[in-house]
Amino acid sequence: MRKFSDHGFVLLVLSLAAIPFCFCINSTASCVERDREALTKFQQSFQDTPDGFSSWKGKDCCKWKGVSCDDQSAGHVVKLDLRAKRLRTEVHFQATEVSLSCLLELKYLKYLDLSGNNLGDGPIPKFFGSMKQLTYLNLSSTQFSGTVPHHIGNLTSLQILDLSNQPLLIVDDLLWLSRLSSLHHLDMSDLYFEETLNLMQVLSMLPSLLWLRLSNCGLDETQFPGGGTNATFLHNLQSLDLANNGLLGPIPDALRNMTSLRRLDLSFNILQSSIPAWLGNLENLVHLNLSHNVFNSIEGGLLSILRNVCHLKSLDLSLNQFQGEILGTRGTLSGCTEYDLDTLRLVNSGASGRLPDWLGKLRNLKYLDFQMNSFSGPIPFSLGNLSTLRELYLSHNQLNGTVPESLGQLSNLTVLDLSSNNIDGIVSEVHFANLSKLEILNFALNHLTIRVKSNWEPPFQLKHVRMESCKFGTQFPQWLLTQKTITLDLSNASISGTIPKSLHGLHLTYLDLSYNEITGSLPQKFSDGMPRLDSLFLGSNHIKGSVPTSLCNIETLGALDLSKNRLSGEIPGCLKNLQNLYAVDLSSNNLSGVIPSSVGYLRHLVWLNLNNNSLHGELPSALRNCSYLKHLDLGNNRLSGHIPAWIGDSFEFLIILRLRSNTFNGSIPSQLCQLSPLQVLDLAHNDLTGIIPHCFDYLNGMQLVQYSTNQPESDQQGYDIDAEPNNKNIWQVLKGREYESARISSLGVSMDLSSNNLVGFIPDELTSLSGLLGLNLSHNHLEGSIPQKIGELKSLESFDISNNQLSGTIPMSMWSLAMATLSHLNLSYNNLSGPLPKVYEIPTSTSNVDHDSEEAGEDGYELLWSCLVVMLGFAMGFWGVIGPLMLNKSWRHAYFRYVDEAKDWIFVAVAVKMRSWRRWEEAM
Ligand SMILES: *[C@@H]1O[C@H](CO)[C@@H](O)[C@H](O)[C@H]1NC(C)=O
Ligand SMILES: *[C@@H]1O[C@H](CO)[C@@H](O)[C@H](O)[C@H]1NC(C)=O
Ligand SMILES: *[C@@H]1O[C@H](CO)[C@@H](O)[C@H](O)[C@H]1NC(C)=O
Ligand SMILES: *[C@@H]1O[C@H](CO)[C@@H](O)[C@H](O)[C@H]1NC(C)=O
Ligand SMILES: *[C@@H]1O[C@H](CO)[C@@H](O)[C@H](O)[C@H]1NC(C)=O
Ligand SMILES: *[C@@H]1O[C@H](CO)[C@@H](O)[C@H](O)[C@H]1NC(C)=O
Ligand SMILES: *[C@@H]1O[C@H](CO)[C@@H](O)[C@H](O)[C@H]1NC(C)=O
């Protein structure tokens, strides 16, 4: 056998299993009456079974479906195969026991398969142990529970035992297993193994074992100890699957002797340190899966492992934590005349270094996936030798250089994904010369220039095209109009001219032409060729004219982005036909008129952005029907009237509410406090009057998560600052892009009520919004003092209360904020007075400042300020003059840099963090 195909191996095992019973298939014997009675009783004890027993009629039970007899045993039933027959017993497991006990009458039964039937939730009946003649027993997915009865150990003829996929079944002791000396195939995956078992000891008493699967059994390395065990069984084992357990430490050395091994699966464990070079000595390996562990290197590099494993077909090393170069770039792949490897996966595993030329020697490779690593340097020309290659994924690395022309020779390639690298140069017809089977092409986010003849007829029919950020420098490419493309992303691709009148030929569900130089108006019959369009992104172009009503014919449309164009006219009322719309962005156009009340028909709307247009009038009350809204931005228009109280009642999922720069009047309705997921509230630059509601402490979305040990996680409210706020950015998910998320997070969790006519105090309740990054209350008529607990706004980066009539002193806690997180503070134009509080806390670490380095070294003025504050704070503990105090990031940076560089012992002491600072003060 030159090649060991794994398939072949399975067949081998199955045929071994089949030898004892194959002769019964053409049996002419009619069944023994006693067996028939047993089967009839068995049948009757089950409830209605649609698949099971319809053919169980007539005298000759040997002809019944799933039943086989055997000449040599004179018409006795030897095989019962009831796999997945939807058998269903009474609710009580005792009933199951009674049903199954009928099988005890079948004295010659060798093969019993009850897998995939729901046999109730009771324990496996002990009497299974008395069916001594069984050689095959399959109870996989039968939903038994309790402990596995040791009586199974009486089945000493058993060759194949499958108890897998019964998560409620517990294995408390395995000594019984050691009595199954004929066993060559054992599957106990998805059972729960109790901790104390020494599996190695038990398994070494099973000399015939060839095939062992114990995945997802909660095993740890103590149950599978590496050394010191007499594990002779390992010599014979051909397949070992220990995936999805808790094995920690290096790969057990004992496996070194598994020279017969063809399949080894250790994925989803916690295996660490180096992948040992001796794996390369397991010359019979066909499948090796080490993915999802924490390996950090490969001894001798991948090259040394691959060198002699000629028959290896699939290798998965994804999701590890490799550091540095692991492929082995020195040397070349020799040792086998041919390598069978057809699948090589190394996804998201931290690997770096260059891609070696020897990859081109894996001539049978069909699937190469190196996504999401840190590979750098050029794509090797030799990849063009992989003539059998079907899918090539090199995205999300740091590859540079040009696309090798040799890739154009990969005539079986269906997927070519080079996205998110630093590849540059020109891509022309040559690169696609023989790619006649290409279906998915992803060149997005590189520095590629696409230059093909305008009359080029591509050899392929692409289904999915992503060319985001490629440079076309032309009009919409004609060759794409010949494709039956389903998704097309040509955003930021320097495409000019107008949108083609018809995109008939394409079968688009997704079209992204945003961030181009597209001019002209939207074609009136735009919709004709796109009856299944789901997402349309045309934002950031120069499109003029009105929103064509023909858009309303694309009933499948879910996301519509026409933002940042020069659209004028009114928002068409017929948009109500687009019942599937969930995201609409028409912001930054010249749209006028009112918000049509038909918007209320868009029940699935989650995202509505009409910011920066010239819309007027009041908010249509129909809008309240859009109860799934998460993002509502109507800022920078000429909307008027009160802020409706129903906003608070209707939008229980709202995360972002922006109504800034309109002419809303009246007071802020306290119903807004019901918007508990809200993270951005921006009502600035309106004509709002009255007080700030005292209920803003209900806005859980603006609070840090309170972790509490006796609260289940689901009860936690508010957001976790480390995690992304839930669904914060559909746009990002939608487009898989980062710049939109940058835009949202630049808003951060914030409240802006500035430039209104608000009166009264700053409510204490505001200080419970501990997740706020920005709080702007400036340019109002607020009075009273700054709340004492202002320091509880632990995340605050920007705080502006300037231009009010606030009085009193600045609370102590404010200063701790200034030191910890604030980068912008404006207290100017108030009547604040009195001493500046003592500097009583210095941040414990300077690391949070480092990322501000882009603003570093701005000017000496900032530096001076920082010294002064520190000096004064240090020497006197207070500062009697309150003036406009502006802090920004460079201030903080300068401050810490100064501290770092200072030689003076005082400043060094400051730098040595808070402890010494406090102590020093106490000593004064
Ligand atoms: C039936 O089985 C016998 C052996 O018992 C074998 O010789 C014969 O070829 C089989 N017949 C068929 C049709 O498979
Ligand atoms: C047991 O039955 C299941 C189907 O229910 C099957 O997938 C599995 O391969 C069988 N086990 C053996 C060892 O034949
Ligand atoms: C089967 O095994 C159990 C426990 O392992 C034992 O108690 C029992 O005597 C055995 N029964 C037979 C019939 O051998
Ligand atoms: C290992 O176990 C096998 C079978 O159980 C036995 O034959 C052999 O002598 C043992 N070897 C050692 C070194 O203990
Ligand atoms: C591997 O097998 C050899 C004998 O074949 C033995 O000497 C050695 O100790 C075994 N190594 C391990 C780790 O079991
Ligand atoms: C492409 O794939 C087909 C079908 O799998 C295969 O027959 C053919 O040999 C492959 N072509 C090359 C160049 O490997
Ligand atoms: C590619 O990147 C490497 C560093 O990763 C650099 O040394 C090399 O000059 C770059 N080559 C090109 C063509 O940009």
Short mmCIF file of C-alpha atoms and ligand atoms in Angstrom, two decimals, residues 83 115 136 138 160 162 185, ligand 2:
data_model
loop_
_atom_site.label_atom_id
_atom_site.label_comp_id
_atom_site.label_asym_id
_atom_site.label_seq_id
_atom_site.Cartn_x
_atom_site.Cartn_y
_atom_site.Cartn_z
CA ARG A 83 -29.53 3.09 13.96
CA SER A 115 -27.36 4.51 18.18
CA TYR A 136 -20.22 -4.82 17.97
CA ASN A 138 -23.11 0.98 19.32
CA ILE A 160 -16.10 -2.36 18.57
CA ASP A 162 -19.20 3.10 20.76
CA HIS A 185 -12.21 0.29 18.26
C1 LIG B 2 -22.22 4.35 15.86
O1 LIG B 2 -23.33 5.01 15.30
C2 LIG B 2 -23.13 6.33 14.89
C3 LIG B 2 -24.41 6.87 14.31
O2 LIG B 2 -25.40 6.88 15.26
C4 LIG B 2 -22.05 6.38 13.86
O3 LIG B 2 -21.79 7.71 13.50
C5 LIG B 2 -20.80 5.74 14.40
O4 LIG B 2 -19.82 5.71 13.40
C6 LIG B 2 -21.07 4.35 14.88
N1 LIG B 2 -19.88 3.84 15.50
C7 LIG B 2 -19.19 2.84 15.01
C8 LIG B 2 -17.97 2.46 15.74
O5 LIG B 2 -19.55 2.23 14.02
#
